[in-house]
mmCIF file of C-alpha atoms in Angstrom:
data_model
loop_
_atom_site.group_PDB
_atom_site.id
_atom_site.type_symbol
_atom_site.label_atom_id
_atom_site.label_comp_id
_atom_site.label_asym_id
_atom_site.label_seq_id
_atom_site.Cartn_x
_atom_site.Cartn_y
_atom_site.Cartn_z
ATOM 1 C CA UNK A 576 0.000 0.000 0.000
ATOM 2 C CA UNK A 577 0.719 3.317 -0.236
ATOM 3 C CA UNK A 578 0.527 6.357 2.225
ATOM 4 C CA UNK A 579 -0.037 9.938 0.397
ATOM 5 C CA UNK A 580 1.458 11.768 3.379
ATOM 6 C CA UNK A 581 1.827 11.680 6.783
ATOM 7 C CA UNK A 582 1.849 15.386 6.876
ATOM 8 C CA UNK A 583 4.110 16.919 9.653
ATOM 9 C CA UNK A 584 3.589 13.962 12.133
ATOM 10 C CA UNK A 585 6.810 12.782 13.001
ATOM 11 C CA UNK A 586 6.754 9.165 12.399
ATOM 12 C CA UNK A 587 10.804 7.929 13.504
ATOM 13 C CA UNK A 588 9.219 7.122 17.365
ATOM 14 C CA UNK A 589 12.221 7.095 19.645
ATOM 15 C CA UNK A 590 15.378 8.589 18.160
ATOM 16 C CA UNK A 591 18.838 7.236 18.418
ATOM 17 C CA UNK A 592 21.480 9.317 20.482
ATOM 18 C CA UNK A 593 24.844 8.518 19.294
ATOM 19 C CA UNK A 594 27.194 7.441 22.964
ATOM 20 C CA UNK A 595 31.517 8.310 22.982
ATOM 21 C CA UNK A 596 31.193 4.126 22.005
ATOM 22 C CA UNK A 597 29.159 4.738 18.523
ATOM 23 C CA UNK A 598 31.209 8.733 17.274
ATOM 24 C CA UNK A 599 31.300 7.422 14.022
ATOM 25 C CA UNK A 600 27.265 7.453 13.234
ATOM 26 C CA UNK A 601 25.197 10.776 12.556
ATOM 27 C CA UNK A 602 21.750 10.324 11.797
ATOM 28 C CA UNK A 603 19.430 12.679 10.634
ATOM 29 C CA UNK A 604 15.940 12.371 10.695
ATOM 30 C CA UNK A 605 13.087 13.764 8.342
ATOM 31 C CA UNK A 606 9.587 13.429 7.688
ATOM 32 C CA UNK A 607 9.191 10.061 6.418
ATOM 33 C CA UNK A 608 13.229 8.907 6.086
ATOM 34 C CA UNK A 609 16.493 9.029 7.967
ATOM 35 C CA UNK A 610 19.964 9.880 6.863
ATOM 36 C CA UNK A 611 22.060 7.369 8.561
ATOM 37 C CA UNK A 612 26.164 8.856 7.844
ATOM 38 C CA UNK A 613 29.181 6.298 8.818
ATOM 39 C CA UNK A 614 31.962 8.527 9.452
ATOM 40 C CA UNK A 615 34.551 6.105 9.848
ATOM 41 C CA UNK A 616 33.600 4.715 6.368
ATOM 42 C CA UNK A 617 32.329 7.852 5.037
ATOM 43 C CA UNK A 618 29.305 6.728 3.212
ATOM 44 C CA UNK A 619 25.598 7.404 4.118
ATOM 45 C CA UNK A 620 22.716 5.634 3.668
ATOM 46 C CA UNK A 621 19.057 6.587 3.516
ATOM 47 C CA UNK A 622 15.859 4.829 5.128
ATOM 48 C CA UNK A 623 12.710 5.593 4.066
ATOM 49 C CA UNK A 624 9.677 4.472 5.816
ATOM 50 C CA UNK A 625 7.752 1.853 4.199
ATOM 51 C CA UNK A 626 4.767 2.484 2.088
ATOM 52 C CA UNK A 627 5.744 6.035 0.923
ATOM 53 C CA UNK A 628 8.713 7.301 -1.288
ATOM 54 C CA UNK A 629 11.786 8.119 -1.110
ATOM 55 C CA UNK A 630 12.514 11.343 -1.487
ATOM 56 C CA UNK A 631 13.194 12.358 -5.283
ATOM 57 C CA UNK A 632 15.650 14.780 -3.899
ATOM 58 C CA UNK A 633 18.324 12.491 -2.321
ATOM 59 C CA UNK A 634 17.733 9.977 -4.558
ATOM 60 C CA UNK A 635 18.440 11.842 -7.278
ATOM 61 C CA UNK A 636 21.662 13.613 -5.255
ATOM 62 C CA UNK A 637 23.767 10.528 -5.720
ATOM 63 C CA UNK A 638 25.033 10.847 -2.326
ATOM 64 C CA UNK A 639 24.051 7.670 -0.289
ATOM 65 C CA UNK A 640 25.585 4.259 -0.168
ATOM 66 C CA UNK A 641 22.213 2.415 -0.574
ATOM 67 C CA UNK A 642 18.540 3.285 0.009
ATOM 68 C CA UNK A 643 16.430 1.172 2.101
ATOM 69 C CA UNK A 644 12.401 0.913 2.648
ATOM 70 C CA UNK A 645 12.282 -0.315 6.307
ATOM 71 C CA UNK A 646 11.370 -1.984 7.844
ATOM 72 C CA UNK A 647 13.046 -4.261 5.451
ATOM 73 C CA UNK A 648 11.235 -6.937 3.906
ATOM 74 C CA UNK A 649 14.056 -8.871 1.982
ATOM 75 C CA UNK A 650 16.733 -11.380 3.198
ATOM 76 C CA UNK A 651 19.889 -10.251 3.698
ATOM 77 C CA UNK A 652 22.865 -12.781 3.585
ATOM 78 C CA UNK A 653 26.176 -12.451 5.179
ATOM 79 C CA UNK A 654 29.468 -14.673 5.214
ATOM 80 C CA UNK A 655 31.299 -13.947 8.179
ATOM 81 C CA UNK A 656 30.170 -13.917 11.582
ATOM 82 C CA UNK A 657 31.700 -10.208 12.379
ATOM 83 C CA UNK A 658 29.414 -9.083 9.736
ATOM 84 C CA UNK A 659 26.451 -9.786 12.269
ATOM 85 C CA UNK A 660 26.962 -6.697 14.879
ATOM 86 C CA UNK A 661 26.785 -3.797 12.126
ATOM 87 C CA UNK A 662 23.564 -5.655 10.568
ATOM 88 C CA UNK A 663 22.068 -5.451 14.433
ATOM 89 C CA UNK A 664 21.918 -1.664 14.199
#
């Protein structure tokens, strides 16, 4: 399904506050998406919230890593146990 708009509701719930353990994460957080930034691997990637669209803006900007409807439907594989604690976020 799709949702129009949610307006100016803010729809993220409870936001995350980066500790001294986790300086390398910024997110930012919008209407219906989030801008999640990785410092230490400088790349950024953007969530949107499922059932609306991203928006055209970013997309179109070039600038994230990957962009994600969550919650996320798909599988995701990995092949190496340490890949487990970033996928946990």
């Amino acid at each position: 399904p799709t949702i129009a708009s949610y307006g100016n509701l803010d729809i993220s719930g409870e936001k995350f506050v980066p500790h001294n353990t986790t300086d390398f994460l910024e997110i930012t957080y919008h209407n219906n998406y989030k801008i999640i930034y990785n410092h230490f691997q400088n790349v950024s990637y953007l969530l949107y919230q499922c059932g609306t669209e991203p928006p055209q803006e970013e997309v179109d900007s070039g600038r994230h890593h990957l962009i994600l409807e969550v919650p996320h439907q798909g599988g995701v594989a990995v092949t190496s146990t340490v890949q487990i604690p970033p996928l946990e976020l």
